[in-house]
Coordinates of C-alpha atoms in Angstrom, one line a residue:
M1 CA 17.5 13.6 -15.1
S2 CA 18.7 14.7 -18.4
E3 CA 21.7 17.3 -18.4
D4 CA 19.4 19.1 -20.7
A5 CA 16.5 19.3 -18.4
E6 CA 14.6 22.4 -17.9
G7 CA 13.3 23.7 -14.3
P8 CA 9.6 23.2 -13.2
E9 CA 8.4 26.7 -14.1
E10 CA 6.5 27.2 -17.4
L11 CA 6.5 23.5 -18.2
F12 CA 3.3 21.1 -18.4
R13 CA 4.0 17.5 -17.5
A14 CA 1.5 15.6 -19.5
G15 CA -0.6 13.1 -17.5
P16 CA -4.1 11.9 -17.5
V17 CA -6.9 14.2 -15.8
T18 CA -8.2 11.9 -12.6
E19 CA -11.4 12.1 -10.4
R20 CA -11.4 11.3 -7.1
G21 CA -11.2 7.3 -6.5
G22 CA -8.4 7.6 -9.2
R23 CA -10.7 7.0 -12.3
T24 CA -10.1 8.7 -15.3
A25 CA -12.4 11.8 -16.0
E26 CA -14.2 12.3 -19.0
R27 CA -13.1 15.4 -21.0
T28 CA -14.3 17.0 -24.5
P29 CA -11.4 17.7 -26.8
P30 CA -10.9 21.5 -27.1
D31 CA -12.5 23.2 -30.1
A32 CA -10.0 26.0 -30.2
P33 CA -5.9 25.7 -31.0
S34 CA -3.6 25.8 -28.3
R35 CA 0.1 25.8 -27.6
T36 CA 2.1 24.7 -24.5
R37 CA 5.2 23.5 -23.2
L38 CA 5.6 19.7 -22.2
R39 CA 8.2 18.1 -20.0
A40 CA 9.4 14.8 -21.3
G41 CA 10.2 12.0 -19.0
D42 CA 13.7 13.2 -18.4
G43 CA 12.8 16.7 -17.9
V44 CA 13.6 18.3 -21.3
G45 CA 11.2 21.1 -22.2
I46 CA 9.2 20.1 -25.7
D47 CA 7.2 22.9 -27.5
A48 CA 4.0 21.5 -28.6
A49 CA 0.7 22.9 -30.3
Y50 CA -2.8 21.6 -30.6
Q51 CA -5.0 22.0 -33.7
P52 CA -8.7 20.9 -33.3
R53 CA -10.7 18.7 -35.8
E54 CA -11.8 21.0 -38.9
G55 CA -15.3 22.0 -37.9
S56 CA -15.2 20.9 -34.4
S57 CA -18.1 22.0 -32.2
G58 CA -16.7 20.3 -29.1
G59 CA -19.3 17.8 -29.0
R60 CA -22.6 19.8 -29.2
G61 CA -24.9 18.1 -31.9
D62 CA -22.3 15.8 -33.2
G63 CA -23.4 12.4 -34.9
P64 CA -21.7 9.2 -34.3
A65 CA -19.0 9.9 -37.2
E66 CA -18.4 13.2 -35.9
A67 CA -18.0 12.1 -32.3
E68 CA -15.7 9.2 -33.4
G69 CA -13.5 11.8 -35.4
R70 CA -13.5 14.2 -32.1
D71 CA -12.4 11.2 -30.2
L72 CA -9.1 10.8 -32.3
A73 CA -5.9 12.8 -31.9
I74 CA -3.4 12.5 -34.4
V75 CA 0.3 13.2 -33.0
V76 CA 2.7 14.2 -35.8
A77 CA 6.6 13.4 -35.4
H78 CA 8.8 15.3 -37.9
G79 CA 12.0 14.4 -39.5
F80 CA 15.5 15.4 -38.5
T81 CA 15.8 19.4 -38.7
G82 CA 12.1 19.7 -38.7
S83 CA 10.0 21.6 -36.0
L84 CA 6.1 22.3 -35.5
E85 CA 6.7 25.7 -37.0
R86 CA 8.3 24.3 -40.4
P87 CA 5.8 24.8 -43.3
A88 CA 5.7 21.0 -44.3
V89 CA 4.7 20.2 -40.7
R90 CA 2.1 22.6 -40.6
R91 CA 0.7 21.5 -44.2
V92 CA 0.6 17.9 -42.8
S93 CA -1.2 19.2 -39.3
Q94 CA -3.9 20.9 -41.9
V95 CA -4.5 18.1 -43.6
F96 CA -4.8 15.9 -40.9
A97 CA -7.0 18.4 -38.9
R98 CA -9.8 17.3 -41.6
H99 CA -10.0 13.7 -40.0
A100 CA -9.0 14.5 -36.3
G101 CA -7.5 16.5 -33.7
V102 CA -3.8 17.1 -34.1
V103 CA -0.8 17.4 -31.7
T104 CA 2.4 18.7 -33.3
F105 CA 5.7 19.3 -31.5
S106 CA 9.2 20.0 -32.0
F107 CA 11.6 17.1 -30.8
R108 CA 14.3 17.8 -28.4
G109 CA 17.0 19.9 -30.0
H110 CA 14.7 21.4 -32.6
G111 CA 12.7 24.7 -32.7
R112 CA 11.8 25.9 -29.5
S113 CA 12.5 22.9 -27.8
G114 CA 14.9 22.4 -25.2
G115 CA 17.9 20.0 -25.0
R116 CA 19.8 18.4 -27.8
S117 CA 19.1 15.9 -30.6
T118 CA 20.0 12.3 -29.9
V119 CA 18.7 11.5 -33.5
G120 CA 15.8 8.8 -32.5
D121 CA 16.8 7.5 -29.1
R122 CA 15.6 9.7 -26.4
E123 CA 13.1 11.5 -28.8
V124 CA 10.6 8.5 -27.3
L125 CA 10.5 10.4 -24.2
D126 CA 9.1 13.6 -26.4
L127 CA 6.8 11.7 -28.4
A128 CA 5.2 10.0 -25.2
A129 CA 4.8 13.4 -23.6
A130 CA 3.0 14.4 -26.7
V131 CA 0.8 11.4 -26.8
R132 CA -0.1 12.0 -22.9
W133 CA -1.1 15.5 -23.6
A134 CA -3.4 14.6 -26.3
R135 CA -5.1 12.3 -23.8
S136 CA -5.3 14.8 -21.4
L137 CA -7.1 16.9 -23.8
G138 CA -10.0 14.4 -23.8
H139 CA -9.0 12.3 -26.9
R140 CA -9.6 8.8 -26.1
T141 CA -8.0 7.4 -29.3
V142 CA -4.4 8.5 -30.2
A143 CA -2.3 7.7 -33.3
T144 CA 1.0 8.6 -33.9
V145 CA 2.3 9.4 -37.6
G146 CA 6.1 9.8 -37.9
F147 CA 8.3 11.0 -40.9
S148 CA 11.7 9.9 -41.5
M149 CA 13.5 9.9 -38.0
G150 CA 10.1 10.6 -36.4
G151 CA 9.5 7.5 -38.6
S152 CA 11.8 5.3 -36.4
V153 CA 10.7 7.1 -33.3
V154 CA 7.1 6.2 -33.7
L155 CA 8.1 2.7 -34.2
R156 CA 10.4 2.7 -31.4
H157 CA 7.7 4.3 -29.2
A158 CA 4.9 1.7 -29.9
A159 CA 7.4 -1.1 -29.0
L160 CA 8.4 0.5 -25.5
H161 CA 4.8 1.9 -24.6
R162 CA 2.4 -0.9 -25.0
P163 CA -1.5 -0.9 -24.5
G164 CA -2.9 -2.4 -21.1
G165 CA 0.6 -2.0 -19.4
A166 CA 2.0 -4.9 -21.6
D167 CA 5.6 -5.3 -20.9
G168 CA 7.6 -3.6 -23.6
A169 CA 11.3 -4.2 -24.7
G170 CA 12.9 -1.2 -22.8
G171 CA 14.4 -3.0 -20.1
A172 CA 17.2 -4.4 -22.5
H173 CA 17.8 -1.2 -24.0
G174 CA 18.1 1.3 -21.2
M175 CA 14.7 2.8 -21.2
R176 CA 11.6 1.4 -19.2
Q177 CA 8.1 0.5 -20.5
G178 CA 6.3 3.8 -20.3
R179 CA 3.0 4.5 -18.6
T180 CA 0.0 3.1 -20.3
D181 CA -1.5 6.5 -21.1
A182 CA 1.3 7.2 -23.4
H183 CA 0.4 4.2 -25.7
T184 CA -0.8 4.9 -29.3
D185 CA -3.7 2.8 -30.8
A186 CA -2.2 3.1 -34.4
V187 CA 1.3 3.7 -35.9
V188 CA 2.1 5.1 -39.3
A189 CA 6.0 5.3 -40.1
V190 CA 6.7 7.3 -43.3
S191 CA 10.0 7.3 -45.1
A192 CA 11.6 5.4 -41.8
P193 CA 14.9 3.7 -41.6
A194 CA 14.7 0.0 -40.9
R195 CA 18.1 0.0 -39.4
W196 CA 20.9 2.2 -37.5
Y197 CA 24.0 3.4 -39.4
Y198 CA 23.1 3.6 -42.7
R199 CA 25.3 5.1 -45.0
G200 CA 24.4 3.6 -48.7
T201 CA 23.4 7.0 -50.1
P202 CA 24.9 10.2 -50.7
A203 CA 22.0 12.1 -48.6
M204 CA 22.6 9.8 -45.5
R205 CA 26.6 10.2 -45.7
R206 CA 25.8 13.8 -45.4
V207 CA 23.5 13.2 -42.4
H208 CA 25.9 11.4 -40.5
W209 CA 28.5 14.1 -41.1
A210 CA 26.1 16.6 -39.9
I211 CA 25.6 14.7 -36.6
Q212 CA 29.1 12.9 -36.0
R213 CA 31.3 15.8 -36.8
P214 CA 32.3 18.6 -34.7
V215 CA 31.9 21.0 -38.0
G216 CA 28.9 19.4 -39.0
R217 CA 27.3 19.9 -35.8
L218 CA 27.9 23.5 -36.0
V219 CA 26.4 23.5 -39.6
S220 CA 23.4 21.7 -37.9
R221 CA 23.1 24.4 -35.1
Y222 CA 23.5 27.8 -37.3
G223 CA 22.3 26.3 -40.7
L224 CA 19.6 23.9 -40.1
R225 CA 18.7 25.4 -36.3
T226 CA 19.4 21.8 -35.0
R227 CA 21.3 21.2 -31.9
V228 CA 22.9 17.6 -32.0
H229 CA 24.3 15.9 -28.9
H230 CA 28.1 15.4 -29.0
R231 CA 27.9 11.8 -27.4
D232 CA 27.5 8.5 -29.0
W233 CA 24.6 6.3 -28.1
D234 CA 25.3 4.2 -25.2
P235 CA 24.1 1.7 -25.3
V236 CA 22.7 1.6 -28.6
P237 CA 18.9 2.0 -28.7
L238 CA 16.5 -0.7 -30.0
S239 CA 16.3 -0.3 -33.6
P240 CA 13.3 0.3 -35.9
V241 CA 13.2 -3.3 -37.4
E242 CA 13.8 -4.6 -34.0
A243 CA 10.9 -2.9 -32.7
A244 CA 8.6 -3.7 -35.5
P245 CA 7.8 -7.1 -34.3
L246 CA 6.8 -5.8 -30.8
I247 CA 4.0 -3.7 -32.1
A248 CA 1.4 -5.9 -32.9
P249 CA -1.5 -6.1 -32.3
T250 CA -1.7 -2.4 -32.8
P251 CA -2.3 -1.7 -36.3
L252 CA 0.9 -0.2 -38.3
L253 CA 1.3 1.1 -41.7
V254 CA 4.7 1.7 -43.4
V255 CA 4.8 4.1 -46.2
H256 CA 7.6 4.6 -48.5
G257 CA 8.5 6.4 -51.7
D258 CA 10.2 4.5 -54.7
R259 CA 12.2 7.9 -55.2
D260 CA 13.5 8.2 -51.5
A261 CA 17.1 9.4 -51.8
Y262 CA 17.6 8.7 -48.2
F263 CA 16.4 5.0 -47.7
P264 CA 16.2 2.5 -50.4
L265 CA 13.1 0.2 -50.5
D266 CA 14.9 -2.8 -48.6
H267 CA 14.1 -0.6 -45.4
P268 CA 10.3 -0.5 -45.7
R269 CA 10.3 -4.0 -46.6
S270 CA 12.5 -5.1 -43.9
L271 CA 10.1 -3.4 -41.4
A272 CA 7.0 -5.0 -43.0
D273 CA 8.8 -8.5 -43.0
A274 CA 9.7 -8.3 -39.2
A275 CA 6.2 -6.9 -38.3
D276 CA 3.0 -9.2 -37.7
P277 CA 1.4 -9.3 -41.1
A278 CA -1.8 -9.5 -39.5
S279 CA -1.8 -6.0 -38.4
T280 CA 0.7 -4.5 -40.9
E281 CA 0.2 -2.9 -44.3
L282 CA 2.9 -1.6 -46.5
W283 CA 2.5 1.1 -49.2
I284 CA 5.1 1.7 -51.8
E285 CA 4.3 5.0 -53.3
R286 CA 5.3 5.8 -57.0
G287 CA 7.1 8.9 -57.4
F288 CA 7.2 9.9 -54.0
G289 CA 10.6 11.2 -52.6
H290 CA 11.4 11.7 -48.8
A291 CA 9.2 12.4 -45.7
E292 CA 7.0 15.4 -45.0
N293 CA 8.8 17.8 -47.3
A294 CA 7.8 15.5 -50.5
A295 CA 4.5 14.0 -49.2
P296 CA 1.7 15.1 -51.7
R297 CA -1.7 16.1 -50.2
E298 CA -3.4 13.2 -51.8
L299 CA -1.2 10.6 -49.8
L300 CA -1.7 12.7 -46.4
E301 CA -5.3 12.4 -46.9
R302 CA -5.0 8.6 -47.4
I303 CA -2.8 8.2 -44.4
A304 CA -5.3 10.4 -42.4
A305 CA -8.4 8.3 -43.6
W306 CA -6.4 4.8 -42.6
T307 CA -5.3 6.2 -39.4
A308 CA -8.9 7.1 -38.3
A309 CA -10.4 3.6 -39.4
R310 CA -7.7 1.6 -37.8
A311 CA -6.9 3.7 -34.7
G312 CA -10.7 3.4 -33.5
R313 CA -11.1 -0.1 -34.1
A314 CA -7.7 -0.6 -32.0
T315 CA -9.1 1.3 -29.2
R316 CA -12.0 -1.1 -29.1
H317 CA -9.5 -4.2 -29.2
H318 CA -7.3 -2.8 -26.4
G319 CA -10.8 -2.1 -24.2
G320 CA -10.2 1.6 -24.3
G321 CA -13.3 3.7 -25.2
T322 CA -16.3 1.6 -26.0
T323 CA -15.9 -2.0 -26.2
D324 CA -17.3 -4.9 -28.4
G325 CA -19.7 -6.9 -26.1

């Protein structure tokens, strides 16, 4: 268990709802917002919130389109120094809620969550807990959308938590493949890095200073309200570009702006080149800067629509929910 693990009180360990005989119970997603405290796999407490799909009636009188939207949940993974209470994350949640139920959460070391940030390593455990919670609420289809650091996390999570219990890449990188109820049915990585330790822009050199220097970590803690772990990675985790080819056949969308001040365009192109072309799309957005703070509403709407269309198709392919034939 992590040194930052919290005690059992007031923590909800996300997992499936089961009936007698071990079958997963059918549950209708709630039609009211809620907030809870999840427990990541290493015991760290994660602050999480749920926003039902706009106009949700709890399944009463829904047609086929409404029922499909009710089945879908989008789990939002914010960027470094973000949290579920930040205005940019709340704006993303509001837009996505037009298409699906939405789970937002604060990564470890951010906001009201416990622990300290490992800047993309053990955050995979936080995301897995949020995905499990979404499924436990009754959502049969769950997609993950991550921004910047969160983009690297959704890529690694999709590679390490495979649908149907398929073997992931976790054993070689110090993290075992996850339970099948933590898998995602579609992945969107926005403004994500392709590789670790990138210092090629002034913005990323400032980020490294805030992460790696004692004074920088103090600034992060008290100025940015982000608590960063002082230890280096050991071992170095699976990188996003190493994770990308392991995600197929789960649909993957890579989104990047041509005005991103943190990661130039070779990062999204490297991710798309490494991934399976049959299940991957790349959007290079003109005039878009970096991550959730810069994402225009029109782009968020298109991301949500893509997610709703691809995730349901992936669920049928994986054998979850309904099946073809």
